[in-house]
Short mmCIF file of C-alpha atoms in Angstrom, two decimals:
data_model
loop_
_atom_site.label_atom_id
_atom_site.label_comp_id
_atom_site.label_asym_id
_atom_site.label_seq_id
_atom_site.Cartn_x
_atom_site.Cartn_y
_atom_site.Cartn_z
CA MET J 6 22.85 -24.72 -16.45
CA ARG J 7 26.54 -25.60 -16.61
CA ASP J 8 26.35 -25.52 -20.42
CA ILE J 9 24.67 -22.13 -20.36
CA LYS J 10 27.34 -20.71 -18.08
CA ARG J 11 30.02 -22.10 -20.36
CA VAL J 12 28.39 -20.40 -23.36
CA LEU J 13 28.07 -17.17 -21.39
CA PHE J 14 31.77 -17.24 -20.48
CA ALA J 15 32.77 -17.81 -24.10
CA LEU J 16 30.47 -15.05 -25.25
CA LEU J 17 31.83 -12.56 -22.76
CA MET J 18 35.36 -13.34 -23.86
CA ALA J 19 34.33 -12.74 -27.47
CA PHE J 20 32.59 -9.49 -26.54
CA SER J 21 35.45 -8.04 -24.49
CA SER J 22 36.25 -5.65 -27.32
CA ILE J 23 32.68 -5.14 -28.49
CA SER J 24 32.32 -2.87 -31.51
CA ALA J 25 29.82 -2.16 -34.23
CA GLN J 26 29.90 -4.51 -37.20
CA PRO J 27 29.76 -3.23 -40.76
CA ALA J 28 26.41 -3.48 -42.52
CA SER J 29 25.78 -5.99 -45.28
CA ALA J 30 27.49 -5.14 -48.53
CA GLN J 31 25.24 -2.80 -50.49
CA THR J 32 25.32 -0.03 -53.05
CA PRO J 33 24.87 3.40 -51.45
CA PRO J 34 21.45 4.88 -52.31
CA GLN J 35 21.54 8.08 -54.35
CA PRO J 36 19.45 11.28 -53.98
CA VAL J 37 16.11 11.13 -55.78
CA TRP J 38 13.53 13.62 -57.02
CA VAL J 39 10.01 12.89 -55.82
CA GLU J 40 6.66 14.63 -55.99
CA ALA J 41 4.13 14.60 -53.18
CA VAL J 42 0.83 16.22 -52.27
CA GLY J 43 0.15 17.35 -48.73
CA THR J 44 -3.25 18.14 -47.27
CA ALA J 45 -4.33 20.17 -44.26
CA ILE J 46 -7.78 20.97 -42.92
CA GLY J 47 -8.38 24.25 -41.17
CA SER J 48 -11.40 26.00 -39.70
CA ASP J 49 -13.19 29.26 -40.24
CA PHE J 50 -10.86 30.82 -37.67
CA ASP J 51 -7.53 29.56 -39.08
CA PRO J 52 -5.57 31.95 -41.30
CA PRO J 53 -5.16 30.31 -44.75
CA VAL J 54 -1.39 30.84 -44.61
CA GLU J 55 -1.17 28.59 -41.53
CA VAL J 56 -3.27 25.84 -43.13
CA ILE J 57 -1.16 26.02 -46.29
CA GLY J 58 1.97 25.75 -44.16
CA ARG J 59 0.66 22.58 -42.55
CA ALA J 60 -0.21 21.15 -45.97
CA LYS J 61 3.30 21.91 -47.19
CA ALA J 62 4.80 20.18 -44.14
CA ASP J 63 2.57 17.16 -44.80
CA ALA J 64 3.83 17.06 -48.40
CA GLN J 65 7.43 17.16 -47.20
CA ARG J 66 6.85 14.20 -44.85
CA LYS J 67 5.27 12.21 -47.66
CA ALA J 68 8.13 13.09 -50.01
CA VAL J 69 10.69 11.80 -47.52
CA GLU J 70 8.68 8.62 -46.93
CA THR J 71 8.44 7.98 -50.68
CA ALA J 72 12.14 8.60 -51.14
CA VAL J 73 13.11 6.24 -48.31
CA GLY J 74 11.08 3.49 -49.98
CA THR J 75 12.99 4.17 -53.19
CA PHE J 76 16.32 4.03 -51.37
CA VAL J 77 15.45 0.63 -49.96
CA LYS J 78 14.31 -0.80 -53.31
CA SER J 79 17.44 0.45 -55.07
CA THR J 80 19.81 -1.15 -52.60
CA ARG J 81 21.44 -4.49 -53.37
CA LEU J 82 21.25 -6.75 -50.35
CA VAL J 83 23.31 -9.90 -50.04
CA SER J 84 21.45 -11.77 -47.30
CA ASP J 85 17.81 -12.48 -46.46
CA ARG J 86 16.38 -9.88 -48.85
CA GLN J 87 13.09 -9.09 -47.15
CA PHE J 88 14.49 -8.99 -43.64
CA ALA J 89 17.56 -6.96 -44.68
CA SER J 90 15.37 -4.47 -46.57
CA GLU J 91 13.28 -3.95 -43.45
CA GLU J 92 16.44 -3.48 -41.40
CA MET J 93 17.62 -0.75 -43.75
CA TYR J 94 14.20 0.94 -43.75
CA ALA J 95 14.29 1.22 -39.97
CA ARG J 96 17.68 2.95 -40.00
CA ILE J 97 17.69 5.20 -43.04
CA ARG J 98 16.28 8.70 -43.08
CA GLY J 99 15.76 11.29 -45.77
CA ARG J 100 16.80 14.94 -45.95
CA ILE J 101 15.21 17.41 -48.35
CA ASP J 102 17.99 19.32 -50.10
CA ARG J 103 15.89 21.20 -52.66
CA LEU J 104 12.18 21.93 -52.76
CA THR J 105 9.82 23.54 -55.24
CA VAL J 106 6.14 24.21 -54.60
CA LEU J 107 4.33 23.21 -57.80
CA SER J 108 0.81 24.21 -56.79
CA THR J 109 -1.35 25.35 -53.91
CA ASP J 110 -5.06 24.62 -54.22
CA ARG J 111 -8.15 25.07 -52.10
CA ASP J 112 -10.35 21.99 -52.01
CA GLU J 113 -13.43 22.39 -54.22
CA SER J 114 -15.75 20.73 -51.70
CA ASP J 115 -14.29 22.27 -48.51
CA ALA J 116 -13.02 25.85 -48.46
CA ASN J 117 -11.05 25.17 -45.26
CA THR J 118 -8.97 22.38 -46.85
CA TYR J 119 -5.81 23.05 -48.83
CA HIS J 120 -3.60 20.83 -50.99
CA VAL J 121 0.05 21.62 -51.71
CA ARG J 122 2.00 19.74 -54.37
CA ILE J 123 5.79 19.83 -54.13
CA LYS J 124 8.81 18.48 -55.96
CA ALA J 125 11.73 17.66 -53.69
CA LEU J 126 15.26 16.36 -54.02
CA VAL J 127 15.71 13.96 -51.09
CA SER J 128 19.09 12.64 -50.00
CA PRO J 129 19.57 9.53 -47.87
CA VAL J 130 20.87 10.04 -44.35
CA THR J 131 22.06 7.12 -42.28
CA SER J 132 22.98 7.62 -38.66
CA GLU J 133 26.72 7.76 -38.13
CA ALA J 134 26.08 7.09 -34.45
CA GLU J 135 24.41 3.71 -34.87
CA ALA J 136 27.30 2.20 -32.94
CA ASP J 137 26.14 4.02 -29.80
CA ILE J 138 24.47 0.74 -28.84
CA ALA J 139 26.12 -2.44 -30.09
CA VAL J 140 24.31 -5.64 -29.22
CA LYS J 141 25.62 -9.21 -29.36
CA ALA J 142 23.61 -12.39 -28.93
CA THR J 143 23.82 -16.09 -29.57
CA VAL J 144 21.47 -19.04 -29.20
CA SER J 145 22.71 -21.99 -27.14
CA LYS J 146 22.49 -24.29 -30.20
CA SER J 147 22.36 -23.50 -33.90
CA GLU J 148 20.21 -26.57 -34.62
CA LEU J 149 17.37 -27.81 -32.44
CA LEU J 150 14.66 -30.43 -32.49
CA GLU J 151 11.11 -29.27 -32.03
CA GLY J 152 10.40 -29.06 -28.31
CA ASP J 153 14.05 -28.75 -27.24
CA ALA J 154 14.76 -26.22 -24.51
CA THR J 155 17.16 -23.47 -25.54
CA SER J 156 18.46 -20.14 -24.28
CA VAL J 157 19.79 -16.84 -25.58
CA VAL J 158 22.91 -15.14 -24.23
CA TYR J 159 23.22 -11.43 -24.97
CA GLN J 160 25.16 -8.30 -24.10
CA SER J 161 24.82 -4.57 -24.79
CA SER J 162 27.57 -1.99 -25.03
CA ALA J 163 25.36 0.60 -23.31
CA ASP J 164 22.82 0.81 -20.51
CA GLY J 165 19.28 0.45 -21.78
CA TYR J 166 16.21 -1.71 -22.07
CA VAL J 167 16.16 -5.05 -23.85
CA TYR J 168 13.40 -6.48 -26.03
CA ILE J 169 13.68 -10.05 -27.27
CA PHE J 170 11.58 -11.17 -30.23
CA CYS J 171 11.25 -14.46 -32.07
CA ILE J 172 10.70 -14.12 -35.82
CA ALA J 173 9.25 -17.25 -37.42
CA THR J 174 9.64 -18.49 -40.99
CA ASP J 175 6.45 -16.64 -42.03
CA ASN J 176 7.89 -13.39 -40.54
CA SER J 177 5.41 -13.42 -37.66
CA VAL J 178 6.82 -11.78 -34.55
CA THR J 179 6.46 -12.97 -30.96
CA LEU J 180 7.62 -10.82 -28.05
CA LEU J 181 9.48 -13.13 -25.66
CA PHE J 182 10.71 -10.55 -23.16
CA PRO J 183 9.51 -8.51 -21.34
CA ASP J 184 6.07 -9.93 -20.65
CA GLN J 185 3.29 -9.32 -18.14
CA SER J 186 5.01 -11.38 -15.45
CA HIS J 187 8.58 -10.22 -16.11
CA THR J 188 8.67 -6.48 -16.66
CA ASP J 189 12.17 -5.54 -15.53
CA ASN J 190 14.07 -5.43 -18.83
CA HIS J 191 16.82 -2.99 -17.85
CA VAL J 192 20.35 -4.00 -18.89
CA GLN J 193 23.74 -2.63 -17.91
CA ALA J 194 26.59 -1.95 -20.29
CA GLY J 195 29.02 -4.84 -20.61
CA ALA J 196 27.06 -7.26 -18.45
CA GLY J 197 26.20 -10.72 -19.77
CA TYR J 198 22.61 -11.93 -19.61
CA VAL J 199 20.82 -15.20 -20.26
CA PHE J 200 17.24 -15.55 -21.42
CA PRO J 201 15.27 -17.15 -19.86
CA PRO J 202 16.80 -15.79 -16.63
CA GLU J 203 17.85 -18.39 -14.09
CA GLY J 204 15.11 -19.01 -11.51
CA SER J 205 12.46 -17.11 -13.50
CA GLY J 206 10.32 -20.16 -14.20
CA MET J 207 10.33 -19.27 -17.89
CA ARG J 208 11.16 -21.83 -20.57
CA LEU J 209 12.18 -21.17 -24.15
CA SER J 210 11.37 -24.11 -26.38
CA ALA J 211 12.13 -24.61 -30.06
CA ALA J 212 8.89 -24.57 -32.01
CA ARG J 213 7.70 -24.28 -35.58
CA ILE J 214 4.62 -22.49 -36.81
CA PRO J 215 1.55 -24.63 -37.64
CA ASN J 216 1.57 -26.22 -41.10
CA ALA J 217 5.31 -25.63 -41.46
CA GLY J 218 5.72 -28.88 -43.40
CA ASP J 219 8.16 -31.71 -42.85
CA GLY J 220 11.37 -29.83 -43.46
CA PRO J 221 13.51 -27.72 -41.11
CA ALA J 222 12.38 -24.21 -40.21
CA ILE J 223 14.74 -21.25 -39.99
CA GLU J 224 13.90 -19.04 -37.02
CA ARG J 225 15.44 -15.80 -35.79
CA ILE J 226 15.87 -14.30 -32.36
CA ARG J 227 16.09 -10.53 -32.55
CA VAL J 228 17.53 -8.72 -29.52
CA ILE J 229 16.89 -4.96 -29.46
CA VAL J 230 18.29 -2.59 -26.84
CA THR J 231 16.90 0.94 -26.56
CA LYS J 232 18.19 3.84 -24.51
CA ASN J 233 14.71 4.50 -23.12
CA ARG J 234 11.83 2.19 -22.41
CA GLU J 235 9.73 2.01 -25.58
CA GLN J 236 6.02 1.26 -25.33
CA LEU J 237 6.00 1.01 -29.12
CA LEU J 238 7.86 -2.30 -28.86
CA GLU J 239 5.71 -3.73 -26.09
CA LYS J 240 2.37 -3.63 -27.86
CA SER J 241 0.72 -5.30 -30.87
CA PHE J 242 2.82 -8.47 -30.74
CA GLY J 243 1.72 -11.80 -29.29
CA ASP J 244 3.62 -13.02 -26.26
CA GLY J 245 5.51 -16.28 -26.00
CA SER J 246 2.76 -18.19 -24.20
CA LEU J 247 1.12 -19.23 -27.48
CA LEU J 248 2.44 -20.36 -30.83
CA ARG J 249 1.28 -17.73 -33.29
CA THR J 250 1.33 -17.02 -37.02
CA ALA J 251 1.45 -13.80 -39.00
CA ARG J 252 -2.37 -13.75 -39.10
CA ASP J 253 -2.82 -13.32 -35.35
CA THR J 254 0.23 -11.33 -34.28
CA GLY J 255 2.44 -8.62 -35.73
CA SER J 256 4.89 -9.18 -38.57
CA SER J 257 8.54 -8.24 -38.96
CA GLY J 258 7.34 -5.34 -41.10
CA ASP J 259 5.19 -4.10 -38.22
CA LEU J 260 8.20 -4.25 -35.93
CA THR J 261 10.29 -2.35 -38.46
CA ARG J 262 7.70 0.42 -38.74
CA ARG J 263 7.79 0.86 -34.98
CA LEU J 264 11.58 0.99 -34.97
CA ALA J 265 11.47 3.57 -37.76
CA GLN J 266 9.69 5.92 -35.33
CA ILE J 267 12.68 5.76 -32.94
CA ASP J 268 15.82 7.73 -33.70
CA PRO J 269 18.45 5.27 -35.01
CA THR J 270 20.94 6.61 -32.46
CA GLU J 271 18.59 5.53 -29.66
CA TRP J 272 18.70 1.78 -30.30
CA GLY J 273 20.84 -1.11 -31.46
CA ASP J 274 20.09 -4.72 -32.28
CA THR J 275 21.35 -8.05 -33.49
CA VAL J 276 19.81 -11.21 -34.91
CA ALA J 277 20.70 -14.80 -34.05
CA THR J 278 19.53 -17.47 -36.50
CA PHE J 279 18.85 -21.11 -35.73
CA VAL J 280 17.22 -24.14 -37.35
CA VAL J 281 14.35 -26.13 -35.88
CA ARG J 282 13.92 -29.64 -37.21
CA PRO J 283 10.79 -31.77 -36.74
CA ARG J 284 11.12 -34.39 -34.07
#
């Protein structure tokens, strides 16, 4: 515990002037033209103009989603390519600057269903307020032997709720905190925290996924702080009581898709990387 407190003290000193860090070097994505088809199903009582409006809105959502995927693919990333691409996807948004309706059709097999095809110019929009929540974290050791006990020290620049995930080498995601027994994940701005908390009875051990081979495994601890409690982040991921793989828990892509549903100004995160070597 003395070592953990020493790490916490050093971390707090380093975080005394906490600020947002610049993103990985990358080429700014450019506006793109995309086409999309939206569909809406009405009833015998719905005015066709309302159903067509819903189909048009569906087409606009699909156009933005397609464009965001293009923005991500066109961006040069200088670090872990898959993980960095997912990070960008969770934070970038699209804005339709120009829109043309190419066609409006009634479905041949269902007179209450309409399809609207559009062509849209979509521009990338990244949140300028991402620094609303800046998160810092470090693992007690950068290299560990399998089975070693370790800890994570973290701090947030804003009040919120913390979620701590472990991302394995196969990109499987395990939710470490909160769990069924430890549900109070509220954090205060500027305060330093240690996971596992002292006296909680929890233990964080270095582990590698099954069939990881004889070499070292690179693992990541991802600490996310949200302004509001987010049920989206508390479900669909295995907890830390079992060693899991991507086949029986969520993946980093699943986590990214959940984050993409939260306004980028409502959360912040950081990733601490460490190596686990076989004992």
